[in-house]
Amino acid sequence: MRKTHRDEWRVTAIVKPRRPADLGLTGIGELAEFVATSGPITVAVLPRRLGSLGWVSMSDSLASRDIEGDYRRRCEAIAAELRKLPHVDEVAVAYTETHFCSHCNLQWDVLTEAEATDDGCVQDEHSIAGEPVCCEAAIAEFRAERGIPQLAGAGESA
Ligand SMILES: [Zn+2]
């Protein structure tokens, strides 16, 4: 079946600086008043790695039993702090999703509507759009759930 992995956790935000200090330009507050940018400044704030404890660094899987959840919570905490800043707007937690097959671990990919009518793409005449293409186990699971006849030879040892 399709499994989802979330990675590359980050907090995106738009910085709208009004004073030089909003950009970290300090020491000129007595002399300067405003700072202008040519457009919105979009930043991605990356969380500290779960396994990076300052005094020691280890893999995330050693430091956490719920890597996805811990990164989500860490990013939400970062976002909550950023939302308090008057010159920061549109704060959002973001991540990259990848889908993979629980049987073969390859990237999850399925037949499109067009491919399902293309003899060069389908497994047999029972293939329909949405059928996985990575491995026989995924196809067998997909077909079993929908009552579609299995591939000829499915179940035999390869
Ligand atoms: Zn597979």
PDB file of N, CA and C in Angstrom, residues 30-112:
ATOM      1  N   GLU A  30      19.491  55.180  16.453  1.00  0.00           N
ATOM      2  CA  GLU A  30      19.425  56.603  16.762  1.00  0.00           C
ATOM      3  C   GLU A  30      19.438  57.441  15.491  1.00  0.00           C
ATOM      4  N   LEU A  31      20.011  56.901  14.438  1.00  0.00           N
ATOM      5  CA  LEU A  31      20.226  57.673  13.217  1.00  0.00           C
ATOM      6  C   LEU A  31      19.226  57.319  12.122  1.00  0.00           C
ATOM      7  N   ALA A  32      18.767  56.073  12.124  1.00  0.00           N
ATOM      8  CA  ALA A  32      17.923  55.605  11.020  1.00  0.00           C
ATOM      9  C   ALA A  32      16.503  55.378  11.511  1.00  0.00           C
ATOM     10  N   GLU A  33      15.568  55.400  10.583  1.00  0.00           N
ATOM     11  CA  GLU A  33      14.180  55.238  10.987  1.00  0.00           C
ATOM     12  C   GLU A  33      13.498  54.085  10.258  1.00  0.00           C
ATOM     13  N   PHE A  34      13.609  54.055   8.947  1.00  0.00           N
ATOM     14  CA  PHE A  34      12.904  53.044   8.170  1.00  0.00           C
ATOM     15  C   PHE A  34      13.889  52.241   7.327  1.00  0.00           C
ATOM     16  N   VAL A  35      13.442  51.086   6.947  1.00  0.00           N
ATOM     17  CA  VAL A  35      14.206  50.277   6.003  1.00  0.00           C
ATOM     18  C   VAL A  35      13.232  49.839   4.919  1.00  0.00           C
ATOM     19  N   ALA A  36      13.685  49.846   3.681  1.00  0.00           N
ATOM     20  CA  ALA A  36      12.817  49.469   2.565  1.00  0.00           C
ATOM     21  C   ALA A  36      13.395  48.245   1.871  1.00  0.00           C
ATOM     22  N   THR A  37      12.497  47.383   1.411  1.00  0.00           N
ATOM     23  CA  THR A  37      12.935  46.238   0.613  1.00  0.00           C
ATOM     24  C   THR A  37      12.263  46.332  -0.748  1.00  0.00           C
ATOM     25  N   SER A  38      12.831  45.660  -1.721  1.00  0.00           N
ATOM     26  CA  SER A  38      12.269  45.736  -3.066  1.00  0.00           C
ATOM     27  C   SER A  38      11.067  44.819  -3.233  1.00  0.00           C
ATOM     28  N   GLY A  39      10.801  43.986  -2.238  1.00  0.00           N
ATOM     29  CA  GLY A  39       9.653  43.080  -2.318  1.00  0.00           C
ATOM     30  C   GLY A  39       9.592  42.248  -1.070  1.00  0.00           C
ATOM     31  N   PRO A  40       8.603  41.370  -1.005  1.00  0.00           N
ATOM     32  CA  PRO A  40       8.500  40.528   0.188  1.00  0.00           C
ATOM     33  C   PRO A  40       9.726  39.641   0.346  1.00  0.00           C
ATOM     34  N   ILE A  41      10.139  39.462   1.559  1.00  0.00           N
ATOM     35  CA  ILE A  41      11.286  38.585   1.847  1.00  0.00           C
ATOM     36  C   ILE A  41      10.729  37.291   2.419  1.00  0.00           C
ATOM     37  N   THR A  42      10.771  36.248   1.628  1.00  0.00           N
ATOM     38  CA  THR A  42      10.285  34.948   2.084  1.00  0.00           C
ATOM     39  C   THR A  42      11.455  34.147   2.640  1.00  0.00           C
ATOM     40  N   VAL A  43      11.279  33.642   3.822  1.00  0.00           N
ATOM     41  CA  VAL A  43      12.348  32.847   4.429  1.00  0.00           C
ATOM     42  C   VAL A  43      11.803  31.484   4.833  1.00  0.00           C
ATOM     43  N   ALA A  44      12.695  30.519   4.888  1.00  0.00           N
ATOM     44  CA  ALA A  44      12.374  29.207   5.440  1.00  0.00           C
ATOM     45  C   ALA A  44      13.266  29.016   6.658  1.00  0.00           C
ATOM     46  N   VAL A  45      12.632  28.815   7.798  1.00  0.00           N
ATOM     47  CA  VAL A  45      13.379  28.585   9.033  1.00  0.00           C
ATOM     48  C   VAL A  45      13.425  27.080   9.264  1.00  0.00           C
ATOM     49  N   LEU A  46      14.637  26.536   9.335  1.00  0.00           N
ATOM     50  CA  LEU A  46      14.765  25.091   9.495  1.00  0.00           C
ATOM     51  C   LEU A  46      14.932  24.745  10.969  1.00  0.00           C
ATOM     52  N   PRO A  47      14.232  23.714  11.435  1.00  0.00           N
ATOM     53  CA  PRO A  47      14.376  23.329  12.839  1.00  0.00           C
ATOM     54  C   PRO A  47      15.743  22.713  13.101  1.00  0.00           C
ATOM     55  N   ARG A  48      16.178  22.858  14.338  1.00  0.00           N
ATOM     56  CA  ARG A  48      17.383  22.132  14.744  1.00  0.00           C
ATOM     57  C   ARG A  48      17.088  20.643  14.645  1.00  0.00           C
ATOM     58  N   ARG A  49      18.071  19.874  14.195  1.00  0.00           N
ATOM     59  CA  ARG A  49      17.874  18.424  14.089  1.00  0.00           C
ATOM     60  C   ARG A  49      17.534  17.841  15.459  1.00  0.00           C
ATOM     61  N   LEU A  50      16.631  16.861  15.475  1.00  0.00           N
ATOM     62  CA  LEU A  50      16.241  16.238  16.738  1.00  0.00           C
ATOM     63  C   LEU A  50      17.441  15.623  17.442  1.00  0.00           C
ATOM     64  N   GLY A  51      18.351  15.071  16.660  1.00  0.00           N
ATOM     65  CA  GLY A  51      19.507  14.393  17.242  1.00  0.00           C
ATOM     66  C   GLY A  51      20.625  15.333  17.647  1.00  0.00           C
ATOM     67  N   SER A  52      20.468  16.608  17.347  1.00  0.00           N
ATOM     68  CA  SER A  52      21.494  17.578  17.701  1.00  0.00           C
ATOM     69  C   SER A  52      21.158  18.182  19.052  1.00  0.00           C
ATOM     70  N   LEU A  53      21.825  17.705  20.092  1.00  0.00           N
ATOM     71  CA  LEU A  53      21.496  18.123  21.449  1.00  0.00           C
ATOM     72  C   LEU A  53      22.484  19.150  21.969  1.00  0.00           C
ATOM     73  N   GLY A  54      23.310  19.714  21.076  1.00  0.00           N
ATOM     74  CA  GLY A  54      24.280  20.708  21.512  1.00  0.00           C
ATOM     75  C   GLY A  54      25.573  20.060  21.944  1.00  0.00           C
ATOM     76  N   TRP A  55      25.520  19.289  23.030  1.00  0.00           N
ATOM     77  CA  TRP A  55      26.733  18.667  23.557  1.00  0.00           C
ATOM     78  C   TRP A  55      27.010  17.330  22.888  1.00  0.00           C
ATOM     79  N   VAL A  56      26.038  16.789  22.194  1.00  0.00           N
ATOM     80  CA  VAL A  56      26.234  15.523  21.487  1.00  0.00           C
ATOM     81  C   VAL A  56      25.302  15.499  20.285  1.00  0.00           C
ATOM     82  N   SER A  57      25.726  14.822  19.245  1.00  0.00           N
ATOM     83  CA  SER A  57      24.903  14.702  18.048  1.00  0.00           C
ATOM     84  C   SER A  57      24.711  13.230  17.729  1.00  0.00           C
ATOM     85  N   MET A  58      23.458  12.855  17.496  1.00  0.00           N
ATOM     86  CA  MET A  58      23.159  11.462  17.164  1.00  0.00           C
ATOM     87  C   MET A  58      22.111  11.457  16.054  1.00  0.00           C
ATOM     88  N   SER A  59      21.793  10.278  15.571  1.00  0.00           N
ATOM     89  CA  SER A  59      20.777  10.210  14.520  1.00  0.00           C
ATOM     90  C   SER A  59      19.415  10.543  15.115  1.00  0.00           C
ATOM     91  N   ASP A  60      18.529  11.061  14.277  1.00  0.00           N
ATOM     92  CA  ASP A  60      17.186  11.406  14.741  1.00  0.00           C
ATOM     93  C   ASP A  60      16.472  10.191  15.328  1.00  0.00           C
ATOM     94  N   SER A  61      16.715   9.018  14.737  1.00  0.00           N
ATOM     95  CA  SER A  61      15.990   7.826  15.189  1.00  0.00           C
ATOM     96  C   SER A  61      16.445   7.395  16.588  1.00  0.00           C
ATOM     97  N   LEU A  62      17.657   7.795  16.982  1.00  0.00           N
ATOM     98  CA  LEU A  62      18.091   7.517  18.357  1.00  0.00           C
ATOM     99  C   LEU A  62      17.487   8.515  19.331  1.00  0.00           C
ATOM    100  N   ALA A  63      17.260   9.728  18.843  1.00  0.00           N
ATOM    101  CA  ALA A  63      16.814  10.806  19.733  1.00  0.00           C
ATOM    102  C   ALA A  63      15.296  10.850  19.866  1.00  0.00           C
ATOM    103  N   SER A  64      14.577  10.188  18.960  1.00  0.00           N
ATOM    104  CA  SER A  64      13.122  10.336  18.957  1.00  0.00           C
ATOM    105  C   SER A  64      12.449   9.044  18.549  1.00  0.00           C
ATOM    106  N   ARG A  65      11.310   8.775  19.187  1.00  0.00           N
ATOM    107  CA  ARG A  65      10.494   7.625  18.775  1.00  0.00           C
ATOM    108  C   ARG A  65       9.411   8.059  17.799  1.00  0.00           C
ATOM    109  N   ASP A  66       9.263   9.348  17.626  1.00  0.00           N
ATOM    110  CA  ASP A  66       8.216   9.885  16.738  1.00  0.00           C
ATOM    111  C   ASP A  66       8.825  11.060  15.984  1.00  0.00           C
ATOM    112  N   ILE A  67       9.668  10.737  15.011  1.00  0.00           N
ATOM    113  CA  ILE A  67      10.444  11.764  14.318  1.00  0.00           C
ATOM    114  C   ILE A  67       9.530  12.776  13.645  1.00  0.00           C
ATOM    115  N   GLU A  68       8.519  12.270  12.919  1.00  0.00           N
ATOM    116  CA  GLU A  68       7.605  13.184  12.225  1.00  0.00           C
ATOM    117  C   GLU A  68       6.885  14.095  13.208  1.00  0.00           C
ATOM    118  N   GLY A  69       6.347  13.491  14.263  1.00  0.00           N
ATOM    119  CA  GLY A  69       5.601  14.257  15.253  1.00  0.00           C
ATOM    120  C   GLY A  69       6.486  15.263  15.971  1.00  0.00           C
ATOM    121  N   ASP A  70       7.706  14.854  16.287  1.00  0.00           N
ATOM    122  CA  ASP A  70       8.604  15.763  17.003  1.00  0.00           C
ATOM    123  C   ASP A  70       9.033  16.932  16.120  1.00  0.00           C
ATOM    124  N   TYR A  71       9.272  16.658  14.835  1.00  0.00           N
ATOM    125  CA  TYR A  71       9.604  17.775  13.940  1.00  0.00           C
ATOM    126  C   TYR A  71       8.411  18.694  13.770  1.00  0.00           C
ATOM    127  N   ARG A  72       7.212  18.092  13.678  1.00  0.00           N
ATOM    128  CA  ARG A  72       6.016  18.939  13.547  1.00  0.00           C
ATOM    129  C   ARG A  72       5.872  19.841  14.768  1.00  0.00           C
ATOM    130  N   ARG A  73       6.003  19.253  15.954  1.00  0.00           N
ATOM    131  CA  ARG A  73       5.865  20.055  17.176  1.00  0.00           C
ATOM    132  C   ARG A  73       6.952  21.118  17.266  1.00  0.00           C
ATOM    133  N   ARG A  74       8.176  20.773  16.868  1.00  0.00           N
ATOM    134  CA  ARG A  74       9.265  21.749  16.920  1.00  0.00           C
ATOM    135  C   ARG A  74       8.987  22.903  15.971  1.00  0.00           C
ATOM    136  N   CYS A  75       8.495  22.573  14.770  1.00  0.00           N
ATOM    137  CA  CYS A  75       8.185  23.621  13.794  1.00  0.00           C
ATOM    138  C   CYS A  75       7.003  24.470  14.258  1.00  0.00           C
ATOM    139  N   GLU A  76       6.015  23.839  14.901  1.00  0.00           N
ATOM    140  CA  GLU A  76       4.873  24.623  15.389  1.00  0.00           C
ATOM    141  C   GLU A  76       5.313  25.568  16.502  1.00  0.00           C
ATOM    142  N   ALA A  77       6.282  25.139  17.308  1.00  0.00           N
ATOM    143  CA  ALA A  77       6.796  26.017  18.360  1.00  0.00           C
ATOM    144  C   ALA A  77       7.557  27.197  17.743  1.00  0.00           C
ATOM    145  N   ILE A  78       8.330  26.907  16.700  1.00  0.00           N
ATOM    146  CA  ILE A  78       9.036  27.986  15.988  1.00  0.00           C
ATOM    147  C   ILE A  78       8.018  28.949  15.393  1.00  0.00           C
ATOM    148  N   ALA A  79       6.979  28.390  14.767  1.00  0.00           N
ATOM    149  CA  ALA A  79       5.972  29.233  14.126  1.00  0.00           C
ATOM    150  C   ALA A  79       5.267  30.112  15.155  1.00  0.00           C
ATOM    151  N   ALA A  80       4.972  29.545  16.333  1.00  0.00           N
ATOM    152  CA  ALA A  80       4.287  30.321  17.373  1.00  0.00           C
ATOM    153  C   ALA A  80       5.133  31.514  17.792  1.00  0.00           C
ATOM    154  N   GLU A  81       6.447  31.299  17.893  1.00  0.00           N
ATOM    155  CA  GLU A  81       7.335  32.416  18.265  1.00  0.00           C
ATOM    156  C   GLU A  81       7.388  33.458  17.153  1.00  0.00           C
ATOM    157  N   LEU A  82       7.486  32.976  15.919  1.00  0.00           N
ATOM    158  CA  LEU A  82       7.590  33.925  14.798  1.00  0.00           C
ATOM    159  C   LEU A  82       6.330  34.773  14.680  1.00  0.00           C
ATOM    160  N   ARG A  83       5.165  34.157  14.990  1.00  0.00           N
ATOM    161  CA  ARG A  83       3.906  34.902  14.859  1.00  0.00           C
ATOM    162  C   ARG A  83       3.814  36.054  15.848  1.00  0.00           C
ATOM    163  N   LYS A  84       4.611  36.004  16.909  1.00  0.00           N
ATOM    164  CA  LYS A  84       4.609  37.096  17.886  1.00  0.00           C
ATOM    165  C   LYS A  84       5.337  38.322  17.356  1.00  0.00           C
ATOM    166  N   LEU A  85       6.147  38.143  16.326  1.00  0.00           N
ATOM    167  CA  LEU A  85       6.963  39.253  15.830  1.00  0.00           C
ATOM    168  C   LEU A  85       6.104  40.118  14.911  1.00  0.00           C
ATOM    169  N   PRO A  86       6.058  41.414  15.173  1.00  0.00           N
ATOM    170  CA  PRO A  86       5.163  42.274  14.391  1.00  0.00           C
ATOM    171  C   PRO A  86       5.553  42.390  12.919  1.00  0.00           C
ATOM    172  N   HIS A  87       6.796  42.148  12.592  1.00  0.00           N
ATOM    173  CA  HIS A  87       7.229  42.326  11.205  1.00  0.00           C
ATOM    174  C   HIS A  87       7.303  40.994  10.452  1.00  0.00           C
ATOM    175  N   VAL A  88       6.686  39.952  11.008  1.00  0.00           N
ATOM    176  CA  VAL A  88       6.665  38.645  10.337  1.00  0.00           C
ATOM    177  C   VAL A  88       5.220  38.266  10.042  1.00  0.00           C
ATOM    178  N   ASP A  89       4.994  37.817   8.828  1.00  0.00           N
ATOM    179  CA  ASP A  89       3.644  37.549   8.334  1.00  0.00           C
ATOM    180  C   ASP A  89       3.573  36.155   7.718  1.00  0.00           C
ATOM    181  N   GLU A  90       2.363  35.658   7.583  1.00  0.00           N
ATOM    182  CA  GLU A  90       2.104  34.437   6.822  1.00  0.00           C
ATOM    183  C   GLU A  90       3.033  33.294   7.222  1.00  0.00           C
ATOM    184  N   VAL A  91       3.047  33.028   8.493  1.00  0.00           N
ATOM    185  CA  VAL A  91       3.886  31.958   9.030  1.00  0.00           C
ATOM    186  C   VAL A  91       3.182  30.626   8.817  1.00  0.00           C
ATOM    187  N   ALA A  92       3.899  29.646   8.283  1.00  0.00           N
ATOM    188  CA  ALA A  92       3.277  28.346   8.034  1.00  0.00           C
ATOM    189  C   ALA A  92       4.313  27.237   8.186  1.00  0.00           C
ATOM    190  N   VAL A  93       3.862  26.117   8.722  1.00  0.00           N
ATOM    191  CA  VAL A  93       4.712  24.933   8.806  1.00  0.00           C
ATOM    192  C   VAL A  93       4.608  24.187   7.477  1.00  0.00           C
ATOM    193  N   ALA A  94       5.747  23.832   6.919  1.00  0.00           N
ATOM    194  CA  ALA A  94       5.758  23.155   5.623  1.00  0.00           C
ATOM    195  C   ALA A  94       6.654  21.922   5.702  1.00  0.00           C
ATOM    196  N   TYR A  95       6.405  20.999   4.791  1.00  0.00           N
ATOM    197  CA  TYR A  95       7.223  19.786   4.717  1.00  0.00           C
ATOM    198  C   TYR A  95       7.100  19.233   3.315  1.00  0.00           C
ATOM    199  N   THR A  96       7.975  18.307   3.007  1.00  0.00           N
ATOM    200  CA  THR A  96       7.924  17.643   1.709  1.00  0.00           C
ATOM    201  C   THR A  96       7.405  16.231   1.916  1.00  0.00           C
ATOM    202  N   GLU A  97       6.382  15.868   1.158  1.00  0.00           N
ATOM    203  CA  GLU A  97       5.809  14.525   1.264  1.00  0.00           C
ATOM    204  C   GLU A  97       6.334  13.647   0.147  1.00  0.00           C
ATOM    205  N   THR A  98       6.762  12.472   0.499  1.00  0.00           N
ATOM    206  CA  THR A  98       7.076  11.480  -0.521  1.00  0.00           C
ATOM    207  C   THR A  98       6.228  10.245  -0.229  1.00  0.00           C
ATOM    208  N   HIS A  99       5.806   9.593  -1.302  1.00  0.00           N
ATOM    209  CA  HIS A  99       4.980   8.404  -1.168  1.00  0.00           C
ATOM    210  C   HIS A  99       5.772   7.209  -1.662  1.00  0.00           C
ATOM    211  N   PHE A 100       5.723   6.155  -0.901  1.00  0.00           N
ATOM    212  CA  PHE A 100       6.469   4.966  -1.290  1.00  0.00           C
ATOM    213  C   PHE A 100       5.623   3.727  -1.029  1.00  0.00           C
ATOM    214  N   CYS A 101       6.057   2.623  -1.615  1.00  0.00           N
ATOM    215  CA  CYS A 101       5.321   1.366  -1.525  1.00  0.00           C
ATOM    216  C   CYS A 101       5.747   0.608  -0.268  1.00  0.00           C
ATOM    217  N   SER A 102       4.754   0.122   0.488  1.00  0.00           N
ATOM    218  CA  SER A 102       5.074  -0.600   1.724  1.00  0.00           C
ATOM    219  C   SER A 102       5.698  -1.958   1.434  1.00  0.00           C
ATOM    220  N   HIS A 103       5.571  -2.449   0.208  1.00  0.00           N
ATOM    221  CA  HIS A 103       6.113  -3.764  -0.135  1.00  0.00           C
ATOM    222  C   HIS A 103       7.553  -3.678  -0.637  1.00  0.00           C
ATOM    223  N   CYS A 104       7.796  -2.761  -1.578  1.00  0.00           N
ATOM    224  CA  CYS A 104       9.119  -2.735  -2.220  1.00  0.00           C
ATOM    225  C   CYS A 104       9.921  -1.475  -1.888  1.00  0.00           C
ATOM    226  N   ASN A 105       9.287  -0.516  -1.198  1.00  0.00           N
ATOM    227  CA  ASN A 105       9.957   0.728  -0.799  1.00  0.00           C
ATOM    228  C   ASN A 105      10.307   1.653  -1.956  1.00  0.00           C
ATOM    229  N   LEU A 106       9.898   1.295  -3.164  1.00  0.00           N
ATOM    230  CA  LEU A 106      10.118   2.209  -4.282  1.00  0.00           C
ATOM    231  C   LEU A 106       9.117   3.353  -4.191  1.00  0.00           C
ATOM    232  N   GLN A 107       9.424   4.418  -4.924  1.00  0.00           N
ATOM    233  CA  GLN A 107       8.506   5.550  -4.985  1.00  0.00           C
ATOM    234  C   GLN A 107       7.155   5.067  -5.500  1.00  0.00           C
ATOM    235  N   TRP A 108       6.079   5.546  -4.860  1.00  0.00           N
ATOM    236  CA  TRP A 108       4.726   5.142  -5.232  1.00  0.00           C
ATOM    237  C   TRP A 108       4.346   5.794  -6.550  1.00  0.00           C
ATOM    238  N   ASP A 109       3.905   4.973  -7.487  1.00  0.00           N
ATOM    239  CA  ASP A 109       3.496   5.498  -8.787  1.00  0.00           C
ATOM    240  C   ASP A 109       2.352   4.624  -9.275  1.00  0.00           C
ATOM    241  N   VAL A 110       1.355   5.241  -9.893  1.00  0.00           N
ATOM    242  CA  VAL A 110       0.183   4.492 -10.346  1.00  0.00           C
ATOM    243  C   VAL A 110      -0.115   4.822 -11.797  1.00  0.00           C
ATOM    244  N   LEU A 111      -0.896   3.963 -12.424  1.00  0.00           N
ATOM    245  CA  LEU A 111      -1.332   4.206 -13.799  1.00  0.00           C
ATOM    246  C   LEU A 111      -2.240   5.430 -13.846  1.00  0.00           C
ATOM    247  N   THR A 112      -1.982   6.312 -14.804  1.00  0.00           N
ATOM    248  CA  THR A 112      -2.895   7.435 -15.028  1.00  0.00           C
ATOM    249  C   THR A 112      -4.041   6.942 -15.907  1.00  0.00           C
TER     250      THR A 112
END
